[in-house]
Amino acid sequence: MSTWPQQRFHAWIAAPAYPWVTGGVLTAGAVVELIVIPGSVTTTVGVLVSAASLMWRRSFPPIAVLTVAAGLLGFAGDVNLYLSIMASGLIGCYSLGRNRVLHPALAVAGGALGALCVNLVHINTWSRMELPVPALWEKGSLSLFAESFLLTVVVFGAVMMGDAVRSREETRTERHLAQARLIAMERQQAAEAERAAIARELHDIVSHSVSMIAVQAESATYTTPGLTPEGREGFQQIAATARSSMAELRRLLGVLRTSRGDTALTAPQPTLDHLPELVEQHRTVGGTAELRITGDRVVLPAAWELSAYRITQEALTNARKHAPGARTVVEVDYGADKLLTLRIRDDGPAPGALPDSGPGPTPGPEVGPGPGTGHGLTGMRERAALVGGRLSAGADPDGGFLVEAQLPWGAG
């Protein structure tokens, strides 16, 4: 674990202004050195370029090649080794390894070749200065190349240090990614466990209650004395609705119990082809409904088909609840401009009919006659928005209540 000073130092090293600060300081130091110990034009250019180029080493890492080359050029132009050249050369070699501008072996090989060239230039300089320089292959001639050997070792160490830092950071990043994947996996397993728990609760509570409704409705047709044919039909409709709810519940439980990688054992989702059956169910429970379809039937994507069916189903449910005895018309328009339009309108409750008086707060102005919570309209709007459509609901100018949904299903 790093301490607070180490954290502050690492943050400063990672700051965007860090290369400009270090490059500027080294350039200023190079100017001072050249004033104190003047060099040739080649030396001056090499020293200044080597130090100044460090300012762009993070925004443009390949410039480190220029840094090292200019440093070697400045050293070759003068037998004096300036401190600014040493510092900029080491930083340049480190940047080559840190940013993997070249393969470490190529970077070291290039540095060794440059060091040999510098050494040969110096040997030639020593010969012109009439210094005692042994001829090649004579005794002691190998000592002339000690300079290139030392420079190669320095280049190798700086490049390898930069490459080691890069490898350590890559390892740290991979470790963090592995930890993130592990956390995501644990969360997914927790979510699947929670879904399984919800499925068990639904099965134990809701499934039992709905199955009891179906059984009691079926048995009531045989155990109730003096039951009229209309009453028997009503009990059969209750049983059929309960069995349909059981099928939907089993489908929901299958989805909840299925992991992401498995295939859920689900029943086919209802589509617009099931609207006649939905309208017929509305009629069997005492409602008056008519289905009108305009345009050619178009097979829409599954999400559009399901949303349109559920919107119609909820609108018919609201009509039965808030306007009992009303005449309801369901209009489906397959527009030529790839716009599916649904209109479900009723003419208001029949005279003397009482709306559902179940418990619930008084509805807002957008809800039709009778009490309710308005959650049905909210759900219909959400289904329409899910497929990029919109839904409006309110009083019909001709009387009653109107629900209109426009579901675009493709580019016009």
mmCIF file of C-alpha atoms in Angstrom:
data_model
loop_
_atom_site.group_PDB
_atom_site.id
_atom_site.type_symbol
_atom_site.label_atom_id
_atom_site.label_comp_id
_atom_site.label_asym_id
_atom_site.label_seq_id
_atom_site.Cartn_x
_atom_site.Cartn_y
_atom_site.Cartn_z
ATOM 1 C CA MET A 1 0.000 0.000 0.000
ATOM 2 C CA SER A 2 1.424 3.358 -1.041
ATOM 3 C CA THR A 3 1.728 6.128 1.502
ATOM 4 C CA TRP A 4 0.309 9.627 1.147
ATOM 5 C CA PRO A 5 3.603 11.172 -0.128
ATOM 6 C CA GLN A 6 3.894 8.371 -2.710
ATOM 7 C CA GLN A 7 0.342 8.949 -3.874
ATOM 8 C CA ARG A 8 0.991 12.670 -4.234
ATOM 9 C CA PHE A 9 4.215 11.986 -6.162
ATOM 10 C CA HIS A 10 2.482 9.534 -8.541
ATOM 11 C CA ALA A 11 -0.326 12.041 -9.110
ATOM 12 C CA TRP A 12 2.202 14.734 -9.988
ATOM 13 C CA ILE A 13 4.058 12.390 -12.333
ATOM 14 C CA ALA A 14 0.781 11.630 -14.129
ATOM 15 C CA ALA A 15 -0.178 15.310 -14.453
ATOM 16 C CA PRO A 16 -0.340 16.663 -18.031
ATOM 17 C CA ALA A 17 2.063 19.532 -17.197
ATOM 18 C CA TYR A 18 4.795 17.198 -15.915
ATOM 19 C CA PRO A 19 6.622 16.730 -19.281
ATOM 20 C CA TRP A 20 6.608 20.473 -19.904
ATOM 21 C CA VAL A 21 8.043 21.210 -16.471
ATOM 22 C CA THR A 22 10.846 18.637 -16.693
ATOM 23 C CA GLY A 23 11.607 19.476 -20.326
ATOM 24 C CA GLY A 24 11.729 23.177 -19.559
ATOM 25 C CA VAL A 25 13.989 22.685 -16.551
ATOM 26 C CA LEU A 26 16.410 20.525 -18.561
ATOM 27 C CA THR A 27 16.433 23.018 -21.436
ATOM 28 C CA ALA A 28 17.216 25.873 -19.040
ATOM 29 C CA GLY A 29 19.992 23.769 -17.490
ATOM 30 C CA ALA A 30 21.390 23.024 -20.959
ATOM 31 C CA VAL A 31 21.516 26.740 -21.750
ATOM 32 C CA VAL A 32 23.414 27.405 -18.538
ATOM 33 C CA GLU A 33 25.865 24.582 -19.270
ATOM 34 C CA LEU A 34 26.517 25.852 -22.789
ATOM 35 C CA ILE A 35 27.198 29.343 -21.434
ATOM 36 C CA VAL A 36 29.682 27.997 -18.878
ATOM 37 C CA ILE A 37 31.270 25.448 -21.232
ATOM 38 C CA PRO A 38 30.710 26.613 -24.840
ATOM 39 C CA GLY A 39 30.642 23.945 -27.539
ATOM 40 C CA SER A 40 30.565 23.735 -31.297
ATOM 41 C CA VAL A 41 27.440 24.421 -33.329
ATOM 42 C CA THR A 42 26.787 20.671 -33.632
ATOM 43 C CA THR A 43 27.141 20.223 -29.872
ATOM 44 C CA THR A 44 24.888 23.190 -29.096
ATOM 45 C CA VAL A 45 22.133 22.032 -31.444
ATOM 46 C CA GLY A 46 22.309 18.451 -30.136
ATOM 47 C CA VAL A 47 22.186 19.492 -26.473
ATOM 48 C CA LEU A 48 19.262 21.916 -26.896
ATOM 49 C CA VAL A 49 17.193 19.631 -29.144
ATOM 50 C CA SER A 50 17.753 16.651 -26.838
ATOM 51 C CA ALA A 51 16.500 18.597 -23.798
ATOM 52 C CA ALA A 52 13.680 20.563 -25.452
ATOM 53 C CA SER A 53 12.162 17.573 -27.260
ATOM 54 C CA LEU A 54 11.281 16.012 -23.889
ATOM 55 C CA MET A 55 8.386 18.454 -23.557
ATOM 56 C CA TRP A 56 6.393 16.464 -26.160
ATOM 57 C CA ARG A 57 7.354 12.958 -25.065
ATOM 58 C CA ARG A 58 3.911 12.193 -23.583
ATOM 59 C CA SER A 59 1.738 13.725 -26.309
ATOM 60 C CA PHE A 60 3.977 12.264 -29.064
ATOM 61 C CA PRO A 61 6.085 9.378 -27.655
ATOM 62 C CA PRO A 62 8.070 8.680 -30.881
ATOM 63 C CA ILE A 63 9.855 11.993 -30.353
ATOM 64 C CA ALA A 64 11.986 10.149 -27.765
ATOM 65 C CA VAL A 65 13.932 8.730 -30.717
ATOM 66 C CA LEU A 66 14.909 12.308 -31.603
ATOM 67 C CA THR A 67 15.802 12.972 -27.969
ATOM 68 C CA VAL A 68 18.273 10.085 -27.809
ATOM 69 C CA ALA A 69 19.686 10.731 -31.299
ATOM 70 C CA ALA A 70 20.239 14.430 -30.592
ATOM 71 C CA GLY A 71 21.893 13.571 -27.272
ATOM 72 C CA LEU A 72 24.297 11.165 -28.958
ATOM 73 C CA LEU A 73 24.987 13.784 -31.639
ATOM 74 C CA GLY A 74 25.764 16.415 -29.008
ATOM 75 C CA PHE A 75 28.099 14.024 -27.190
ATOM 76 C CA ALA A 76 29.827 13.061 -30.460
ATOM 77 C CA GLY A 77 30.446 16.724 -31.305
ATOM 78 C CA ASP A 78 32.372 17.340 -28.099
ATOM 79 C CA VAL A 79 34.422 15.193 -25.781
ATOM 80 C CA ASN A 80 32.640 16.855 -22.839
ATOM 81 C CA LEU A 81 29.573 14.970 -21.590
ATOM 82 C CA TYR A 82 27.051 17.594 -20.520
ATOM 83 C CA LEU A 83 24.798 16.747 -17.591
ATOM 84 C CA SER A 84 21.727 17.832 -19.569
ATOM 85 C CA ILE A 85 22.612 15.267 -22.265
ATOM 86 C CA MET A 86 22.928 12.523 -19.658
ATOM 87 C CA ALA A 87 19.541 13.364 -18.100
ATOM 88 C CA SER A 88 17.645 13.861 -21.377
ATOM 89 C CA GLY A 89 19.175 10.721 -22.895
ATOM 90 C CA LEU A 90 18.170 8.592 -19.925
ATOM 91 C CA ILE A 91 14.627 10.001 -19.935
ATOM 92 C CA GLY A 92 14.387 9.482 -23.708
ATOM 93 C CA CYS A 93 15.458 5.819 -23.445
ATOM 94 C CA TYR A 94 13.011 5.326 -20.587
ATOM 95 C CA SER A 95 10.203 6.822 -22.707
ATOM 96 C CA LEU A 96 11.042 4.476 -25.582
ATOM 97 C CA GLY A 97 10.573 1.468 -23.303
ATOM 98 C CA ARG A 98 7.646 2.929 -21.347
ATOM 99 C CA ASN A 99 5.557 3.714 -24.435
ATOM 100 C CA ARG A 100 6.825 0.712 -26.468
ATOM 101 C CA VAL A 101 7.678 2.965 -29.409
ATOM 102 C CA LEU A 102 10.028 0.237 -30.565
ATOM 103 C CA HIS A 103 10.511 -3.301 -29.416
ATOM 104 C CA PRO A 104 12.966 -3.189 -26.466
ATOM 105 C CA ALA A 105 15.481 -5.284 -28.415
ATOM 106 C CA LEU A 106 15.365 -2.854 -31.365
ATOM 107 C CA ALA A 107 15.666 0.158 -29.063
ATOM 108 C CA VAL A 108 18.719 -1.302 -27.317
ATOM 109 C CA ALA A 109 20.277 -2.361 -30.630
ATOM 110 C CA GLY A 110 19.775 1.133 -32.054
ATOM 111 C CA GLY A 111 21.253 2.713 -28.915
ATOM 112 C CA ALA A 112 24.260 0.373 -29.066
ATOM 113 C CA LEU A 113 24.867 1.264 -32.721
ATOM 114 C CA GLY A 114 24.637 4.972 -31.906
ATOM 115 C CA ALA A 115 27.045 4.521 -28.978
ATOM 116 C CA LEU A 116 29.532 2.760 -31.275
ATOM 117 C CA CYS A 117 29.321 5.611 -33.792
ATOM 118 C CA VAL A 118 29.950 8.164 -31.034
ATOM 119 C CA ASN A 119 32.918 6.120 -29.818
ATOM 120 C CA LEU A 120 34.416 5.955 -33.321
ATOM 121 C CA VAL A 121 34.036 9.727 -33.719
ATOM 122 C CA HIS A 122 35.845 10.233 -30.413
ATOM 123 C CA ILE A 123 38.645 7.834 -31.414
ATOM 124 C CA ASN A 124 39.125 9.852 -34.590
ATOM 125 C CA THR A 125 39.185 13.056 -32.514
ATOM 126 C CA TRP A 126 41.764 11.621 -30.163
ATOM 127 C CA SER A 127 43.977 10.690 -33.146
ATOM 128 C CA ARG A 128 43.862 14.253 -34.515
ATOM 129 C CA MET A 129 44.776 15.584 -31.054
ATOM 130 C CA GLU A 130 47.966 13.465 -31.258
ATOM 131 C CA LEU A 131 46.999 11.487 -28.175
ATOM 132 C CA PRO A 132 48.600 8.032 -27.702
ATOM 133 C CA VAL A 133 45.917 5.927 -29.340
ATOM 134 C CA PRO A 134 46.871 2.262 -30.030
ATOM 135 C CA ALA A 135 46.056 0.828 -33.430
ATOM 136 C CA LEU A 136 43.184 -1.600 -33.790
ATOM 137 C CA TRP A 137 43.978 -5.219 -32.855
ATOM 138 C CA GLU A 138 47.025 -4.125 -30.928
ATOM 139 C CA LYS A 139 47.436 -4.613 -27.213
ATOM 140 C CA GLY A 140 45.132 -2.284 -25.295
ATOM 141 C CA SER A 141 43.084 -1.336 -28.361
ATOM 142 C CA LEU A 142 39.889 -2.820 -26.882
ATOM 143 C CA SER A 143 39.984 -0.228 -24.123
ATOM 144 C CA LEU A 144 39.171 2.364 -26.754
ATOM 145 C CA PHE A 145 35.639 0.901 -26.984
ATOM 146 C CA ALA A 146 34.915 1.068 -23.249
ATOM 147 C CA GLU A 147 32.923 4.222 -23.938
ATOM 148 C CA SER A 148 30.509 2.461 -26.328
ATOM 149 C CA PHE A 149 30.150 -0.428 -23.868
ATOM 150 C CA LEU A 150 29.209 1.909 -20.999
ATOM 151 C CA LEU A 151 26.743 3.837 -23.178
ATOM 152 C CA THR A 152 25.133 0.578 -24.312
ATOM 153 C CA VAL A 153 24.731 -0.556 -20.698
ATOM 154 C CA VAL A 154 23.116 2.779 -19.800
ATOM 155 C CA VAL A 155 20.733 2.584 -22.778
ATOM 156 C CA PHE A 156 19.847 -1.024 -21.930
ATOM 157 C CA GLY A 157 19.080 -0.176 -18.297
ATOM 158 C CA ALA A 158 16.908 2.838 -19.120
ATOM 159 C CA VAL A 159 14.907 1.013 -21.818
ATOM 160 C CA MET A 160 14.371 -2.047 -19.638
ATOM 161 C CA MET A 161 13.240 0.121 -16.728
ATOM 162 C CA GLY A 162 10.617 1.791 -18.913
ATOM 163 C CA ASP A 163 9.452 -1.572 -20.264
ATOM 164 C CA ALA A 164 9.213 -2.977 -16.724
ATOM 165 C CA VAL A 165 7.025 -0.059 -15.615
ATOM 166 C CA ARG A 166 4.770 -0.595 -18.634
ATOM 167 C CA SER A 167 4.467 -4.332 -17.897
ATOM 168 C CA ARG A 168 3.622 -3.615 -14.257
ATOM 169 C CA GLU A 169 0.863 -1.189 -15.233
ATOM 170 C CA GLU A 170 -0.563 -3.650 -17.766
ATOM 171 C CA THR A 171 -0.590 -6.345 -15.091
ATOM 172 C CA ARG A 172 -2.336 -3.989 -12.674
ATOM 173 C CA THR A 173 -4.938 -3.097 -15.321
ATOM 174 C CA GLU A 174 -5.584 -6.760 -16.109
ATOM 175 C CA ARG A 175 -5.977 -7.471 -12.401
ATOM 176 C CA HIS A 176 -8.504 -4.654 -12.030
ATOM 177 C CA LEU A 177 -10.439 -5.907 -15.059
ATOM 178 C CA ALA A 178 -10.454 -9.432 -13.626
ATOM 179 C CA GLN A 179 -11.759 -8.078 -10.316
ATOM 180 C CA ALA A 180 -14.463 -6.123 -12.165
ATOM 181 C CA ARG A 181 -15.501 -9.274 -14.054
ATOM 182 C CA LEU A 182 -15.614 -11.219 -10.795
ATOM 183 C CA ILE A 183 -17.766 -8.553 -9.144
ATOM 184 C CA ALA A 184 -20.097 -8.519 -12.161
ATOM 185 C CA MET A 185 -20.366 -12.307 -12.008
ATOM 186 C CA GLU A 186 -21.152 -12.207 -8.298
ATOM 187 C CA ARG A 187 -23.821 -9.559 -8.888
ATOM 188 C CA GLN A 188 -25.326 -11.632 -11.679
ATOM 189 C CA GLN A 189 -25.438 -14.691 -9.438
ATOM 190 C CA ALA A 190 -27.051 -12.621 -6.677
ATOM 191 C CA ALA A 191 -29.622 -11.294 -9.158
ATOM 192 C CA GLU A 192 -30.403 -14.812 -10.372
ATOM 193 C CA ALA A 193 -30.800 -15.982 -6.781
ATOM 194 C CA GLU A 194 -33.160 -13.079 -6.118
ATOM 195 C CA ARG A 195 -35.140 -13.893 -9.238
ATOM 196 C CA ALA A 196 -35.434 -17.512 -8.123
ATOM 197 C CA ALA A 197 -36.665 -16.340 -4.719
ATOM 198 C CA ILE A 198 -39.277 -14.099 -6.378
ATOM 199 C CA ALA A 199 -40.360 -17.009 -8.571
ATOM 200 C CA ARG A 200 -40.828 -19.206 -5.502
ATOM 201 C CA GLU A 201 -42.895 -16.530 -3.763
ATOM 202 C CA LEU A 202 -45.080 -16.056 -6.836
ATOM 203 C CA HIS A 203 -45.570 -19.783 -7.157
ATOM 204 C CA ASP A 204 -46.411 -20.264 -3.501
ATOM 205 C CA ILE A 205 -48.770 -17.287 -3.157
ATOM 206 C CA VAL A 206 -50.252 -16.101 -6.434
ATOM 207 C CA SER A 207 -50.316 -19.447 -8.239
ATOM 208 C CA HIS A 208 -52.114 -21.117 -5.357
ATOM 209 C CA SER A 209 -54.716 -18.374 -5.141
ATOM 210 C CA VAL A 210 -55.436 -18.287 -8.872
ATOM 211 C CA SER A 211 -55.687 -22.069 -9.076
ATOM 212 C CA MET A 212 -58.194 -22.007 -6.223
ATOM 213 C CA ILE A 213 -60.290 -19.484 -8.156
ATOM 214 C CA ALA A 214 -60.313 -21.754 -11.205
ATOM 215 C CA VAL A 215 -61.226 -24.839 -9.178
ATOM 216 C CA GLN A 216 -63.980 -23.095 -7.210
ATOM 217 C CA ALA A 217 -65.485 -21.533 -10.340
ATOM 218 C CA GLU A 218 -65.528 -24.921 -12.085
ATOM 219 C CA SER A 219 -67.086 -26.667 -9.104
ATOM 220 C CA ALA A 220 -69.683 -23.924 -8.606
ATOM 221 C CA THR A 221 -71.285 -24.812 -11.926
ATOM 222 C CA TYR A 222 -72.167 -28.256 -10.486
ATOM 223 C CA THR A 223 -72.730 -27.528 -6.807
ATOM 224 C CA THR A 224 -74.861 -24.389 -6.970
ATOM 225 C CA PRO A 225 -78.554 -25.371 -6.980
ATOM 226 C CA GLY A 226 -80.895 -23.589 -9.380
ATOM 227 C CA LEU A 227 -78.040 -22.033 -11.375
ATOM 228 C CA THR A 228 -79.233 -20.408 -14.597
ATOM 229 C CA PRO A 229 -77.465 -21.008 -17.907
ATOM 230 C CA GLU A 230 -76.206 -17.423 -17.809
ATOM 231 C CA GLY A 231 -74.760 -17.972 -14.341
ATOM 232 C CA ARG A 232 -73.125 -21.231 -15.418
ATOM 233 C CA GLU A 233 -71.580 -19.437 -18.405
ATOM 234 C CA GLY A 234 -70.305 -16.721 -16.082
ATOM 235 C CA PHE A 235 -68.628 -19.268 -13.808
ATOM 236 C CA GLN A 236 -67.069 -20.983 -16.836
ATOM 237 C CA GLN A 237 -65.715 -17.624 -18.032
ATOM 238 C CA ILE A 238 -64.189 -17.006 -14.593
ATOM 239 C CA ALA A 239 -62.530 -20.424 -14.704
ATOM 240 C CA ALA A 240 -61.233 -19.826 -18.231
ATOM 241 C CA THR A 241 -59.788 -16.429 -17.250
ATOM 242 C CA ALA A 242 -58.123 -18.000 -14.208
ATOM 243 C CA ARG A 243 -56.587 -20.735 -16.342
ATOM 244 C CA SER A 244 -55.302 -18.111 -18.795
ATOM 245 C CA SER A 245 -53.773 -16.202 -15.889
ATOM 246 C CA MET A 246 -52.146 -19.421 -14.711
ATOM 247 C CA ALA A 247 -50.577 -19.879 -18.155
ATOM 248 C CA GLU A 248 -49.222 -16.314 -18.084
ATOM 249 C CA LEU A 249 -47.941 -16.887 -14.560
ATOM 250 C CA ARG A 250 -46.136 -20.074 -15.596
ATOM 251 C CA ARG A 251 -44.521 -18.185 -18.461
ATOM 252 C CA LEU A 252 -43.385 -15.448 -16.059
ATOM 253 C CA LEU A 253 -41.989 -18.001 -13.635
ATOM 254 C CA GLY A 254 -40.094 -19.632 -16.485
ATOM 255 C CA VAL A 255 -38.467 -16.320 -17.374
ATOM 256 C CA LEU A 256 -37.535 -15.610 -13.757
ATOM 257 C CA ARG A 257 -36.028 -19.047 -13.289
ATOM 258 C CA THR A 258 -34.013 -18.968 -16.522
ATOM 259 C CA SER A 259 -30.443 -17.701 -16.400
ATOM 260 C CA ARG A 260 -29.088 -15.338 -19.024
ATOM 261 C CA GLY A 261 -27.370 -18.004 -21.059
ATOM 262 C CA ASP A 262 -30.328 -20.423 -21.158
ATOM 263 C CA THR A 263 -33.395 -20.466 -23.342
ATOM 264 C CA ALA A 264 -36.558 -19.633 -21.465
ATOM 265 C CA LEU A 265 -39.440 -22.058 -21.895
ATOM 266 C CA THR A 266 -42.006 -19.406 -22.741
ATOM 267 C CA ALA A 267 -45.324 -19.505 -24.494
ATOM 268 C CA PRO A 268 -45.722 -17.464 -27.694
ATOM 269 C CA GLN A 269 -46.396 -13.800 -26.970
ATOM 270 C CA PRO A 270 -49.755 -12.429 -28.112
ATOM 271 C CA THR A 271 -49.767 -10.465 -31.357
ATOM 272 C CA LEU A 272 -52.200 -8.347 -33.325
ATOM 273 C CA ASP A 273 -53.605 -11.575 -34.782
ATOM 274 C CA HIS A 274 -55.047 -12.294 -31.327
ATOM 275 C CA LEU A 275 -57.122 -9.083 -31.224
ATOM 276 C CA PRO A 276 -60.319 -10.820 -32.414
ATOM 277 C CA GLU A 277 -60.049 -13.256 -29.506
ATOM 278 C CA LEU A 278 -59.426 -10.345 -27.115
ATOM 279 C CA VAL A 279 -62.529 -8.503 -28.379
ATOM 280 C CA GLU A 280 -64.552 -11.708 -28.115
ATOM 281 C CA GLN A 281 -63.448 -12.112 -24.491
ATOM 282 C CA HIS A 282 -64.638 -8.555 -23.865
ATOM 283 C CA ARG A 283 -68.044 -9.485 -25.283
ATOM 284 C CA THR A 284 -68.359 -12.657 -23.216
ATOM 285 C CA VAL A 285 -68.072 -10.714 -19.945
ATOM 286 C CA GLY A 286 -70.923 -8.394 -20.879
ATOM 287 C CA GLY A 287 -69.227 -5.728 -22.990
ATOM 288 C CA THR A 288 -70.181 -4.596 -26.471
ATOM 289 C CA ALA A 289 -67.163 -4.290 -28.738
ATOM 290 C CA GLU A 290 -66.415 -3.985 -32.425
ATOM 291 C CA LEU A 291 -63.067 -4.468 -34.171
ATOM 292 C CA ARG A 292 -62.266 -2.397 -37.239
ATOM 293 C CA ILE A 293 -59.051 -2.937 -39.227
ATOM 294 C CA THR A 294 -57.917 -0.676 -42.050
ATOM 295 C CA GLY A 295 -54.894 -1.165 -44.281
ATOM 296 C CA ASP A 296 -53.021 -4.322 -45.169
ATOM 297 C CA ARG A 297 -51.889 -6.518 -42.309
ATOM 298 C CA VAL A 298 -48.178 -6.032 -41.693
ATOM 299 C CA VAL A 299 -46.178 -8.379 -39.493
ATOM 300 C CA LEU A 300 -44.418 -5.986 -37.125
ATOM 301 C CA PRO A 301 -41.433 -6.691 -34.855
ATOM 302 C CA ALA A 302 -42.340 -8.686 -31.753
ATOM 303 C CA ALA A 303 -42.031 -5.687 -29.402
ATOM 304 C CA TRP A 304 -44.476 -3.633 -31.496
ATOM 305 C CA GLU A 305 -46.982 -6.505 -31.768
ATOM 306 C CA LEU A 306 -46.912 -7.139 -28.019
ATOM 307 C CA SER A 307 -47.144 -3.446 -27.100
ATOM 308 C CA ALA A 308 -50.145 -2.910 -29.403
ATOM 309 C CA TYR A 309 -51.908 -5.967 -27.989
ATOM 310 C CA ARG A 310 -51.281 -4.957 -24.352
ATOM 311 C CA ILE A 311 -52.428 -1.377 -24.967
ATOM 312 C CA THR A 312 -55.672 -2.647 -26.481
ATOM 313 C CA GLN A 313 -56.112 -5.148 -23.645
ATOM 314 C CA GLU A 314 -55.651 -2.464 -20.984
ATOM 315 C CA ALA A 315 -57.986 -0.031 -22.770
ATOM 316 C CA LEU A 316 -60.751 -2.656 -22.930
ATOM 317 C CA THR A 317 -60.202 -3.444 -19.256
ATOM 318 C CA ASN A 318 -60.564 0.240 -18.373
ATOM 319 C CA ALA A 319 -63.735 0.449 -20.471
ATOM 320 C CA ARG A 320 -65.307 -2.455 -18.562
ATOM 321 C CA LYS A 321 -64.213 -0.971 -15.253
ATOM 322 C CA HIS A 322 -65.081 2.689 -15.695
ATOM 323 C CA ALA A 323 -67.826 2.540 -18.335
ATOM 324 C CA PRO A 324 -69.830 -0.665 -17.832
ATOM 325 C CA GLY A 325 -72.352 -1.287 -20.555
ATOM 326 C CA ALA A 326 -70.590 1.077 -22.965
ATOM 327 C CA ARG A 327 -70.226 0.298 -26.624
ATOM 328 C CA THR A 328 -66.494 0.039 -27.423
ATOM 329 C CA VAL A 329 -64.874 0.305 -30.845
ATOM 330 C CA VAL A 330 -61.300 -0.888 -31.467
ATOM 331 C CA GLU A 331 -59.724 0.590 -34.600
ATOM 332 C CA VAL A 332 -56.424 -0.667 -36.004
ATOM 333 C CA ASP A 333 -54.873 1.282 -38.874
ATOM 334 C CA TYR A 334 -51.798 -0.079 -40.671
ATOM 335 C CA GLY A 335 -50.649 3.226 -42.125
ATOM 336 C CA ALA A 336 -48.860 3.382 -45.457
ATOM 337 C CA ASP A 337 -46.203 5.545 -43.789
ATOM 338 C CA LYS A 338 -45.180 2.699 -41.468
ATOM 339 C CA LEU A 339 -47.217 4.078 -38.578
ATOM 340 C CA LEU A 340 -49.510 1.780 -36.648
ATOM 341 C CA THR A 341 -52.442 3.683 -35.109
ATOM 342 C CA LEU A 342 -54.701 2.257 -32.403
ATOM 343 C CA ARG A 343 -57.949 3.902 -31.303
ATOM 344 C CA ILE A 344 -60.071 2.431 -28.537
ATOM 345 C CA ARG A 345 -63.160 4.553 -27.833
ATOM 346 C CA ASP A 346 -66.294 3.989 -25.821
ATOM 347 C CA ASP A 347 -69.536 5.981 -25.674
ATOM 348 C CA GLY A 348 -69.711 6.167 -21.874
ATOM 349 C CA PRO A 349 -71.445 3.984 -19.291
ATOM 350 C CA ALA A 350 -74.932 2.753 -20.049
ATOM 351 C CA PRO A 351 -77.807 4.473 -18.203
ATOM 352 C CA GLY A 352 -78.227 3.006 -14.757
ATOM 353 C CA ALA A 353 -74.919 1.120 -14.886
ATOM 354 C CA LEU A 354 -72.645 1.487 -11.883
ATOM 355 C CA PRO A 355 -68.875 1.696 -12.378
ATOM 356 C CA ASP A 356 -66.529 -0.471 -10.415
ATOM 357 C CA SER A 357 -66.475 0.902 -6.890
ATOM 358 C CA GLY A 358 -63.458 -0.921 -5.659
ATOM 359 C CA PRO A 359 -61.086 0.818 -3.257
ATOM 360 C CA GLY A 360 -58.719 3.396 -4.654
ATOM 361 C CA PRO A 361 -58.073 7.123 -4.736
ATOM 362 C CA THR A 362 -60.038 9.460 -6.941
ATOM 363 C CA PRO A 363 -58.531 9.542 -10.420
ATOM 364 C CA GLY A 364 -57.064 12.547 -12.130
ATOM 365 C CA PRO A 365 -58.808 14.250 -15.008
ATOM 366 C CA GLU A 366 -57.251 11.935 -17.581
ATOM 367 C CA VAL A 367 -58.980 8.853 -16.168
ATOM 368 C CA GLY A 368 -62.503 8.068 -17.280
ATOM 369 C CA PRO A 369 -65.547 7.791 -15.041
ATOM 370 C CA GLY A 370 -65.266 5.738 -11.947
ATOM 371 C CA PRO A 371 -62.512 5.469 -9.352
ATOM 372 C CA GLY A 372 -59.040 4.208 -10.128
ATOM 373 C CA THR A 373 -55.354 4.849 -9.666
ATOM 374 C CA GLY A 374 -54.349 5.799 -13.211
ATOM 375 C CA HIS A 375 -51.619 3.114 -13.276
ATOM 376 C CA GLY A 376 -53.202 1.546 -16.379
ATOM 377 C CA LEU A 377 -52.804 4.708 -18.434
ATOM 378 C CA THR A 378 -49.236 5.104 -17.176
ATOM 379 C CA GLY A 379 -48.434 1.546 -18.224
ATOM 380 C CA MET A 380 -49.931 2.099 -21.683
ATOM 381 C CA ARG A 381 -47.863 5.263 -22.170
ATOM 382 C CA GLU A 382 -44.729 3.419 -21.101
ATOM 383 C CA ARG A 383 -45.418 0.608 -23.574
ATOM 384 C CA ALA A 384 -45.912 3.123 -26.379
ATOM 385 C CA ALA A 385 -42.736 5.011 -25.477
ATOM 386 C CA LEU A 386 -40.819 1.726 -25.353
ATOM 387 C CA VAL A 387 -41.186 1.370 -29.138
ATOM 388 C CA GLY A 388 -40.754 5.069 -29.877
ATOM 389 C CA GLY A 389 -44.453 5.899 -30.046
ATOM 390 C CA ARG A 390 -46.828 8.097 -28.114
ATOM 391 C CA LEU A 391 -50.222 7.643 -26.487
ATOM 392 C CA SER A 392 -52.975 10.080 -25.595
ATOM 393 C CA ALA A 393 -56.061 9.416 -23.496
ATOM 394 C CA GLY A 394 -58.972 11.630 -22.551
ATOM 395 C CA ALA A 395 -62.566 12.539 -23.170
ATOM 396 C CA ASP A 396 -63.835 11.911 -26.711
ATOM 397 C CA PRO A 397 -65.419 14.992 -28.377
ATOM 398 C CA ASP A 398 -68.352 12.753 -29.394
ATOM 399 C CA GLY A 399 -68.787 11.562 -25.806
ATOM 400 C CA GLY A 400 -67.199 8.785 -23.818
ATOM 401 C CA PHE A 401 -63.483 8.124 -23.578
ATOM 402 C CA LEU A 402 -60.767 7.769 -26.257
ATOM 403 C CA VAL A 403 -57.368 6.105 -26.125
ATOM 404 C CA GLU A 404 -55.162 6.708 -29.174
ATOM 405 C CA ALA A 405 -51.695 5.264 -29.704
ATOM 406 C CA GLN A 406 -49.332 5.894 -32.597
ATOM 407 C CA LEU A 407 -46.513 3.378 -32.933
ATOM 408 C CA PRO A 408 -43.978 4.051 -35.718
ATOM 409 C CA TRP A 409 -42.348 0.817 -36.742
ATOM 410 C CA GLY A 410 -39.899 1.905 -39.447
ATOM 411 C CA ALA A 411 -38.318 4.779 -41.303
ATOM 412 C CA GLY A 412 -40.776 6.702 -43.412
#
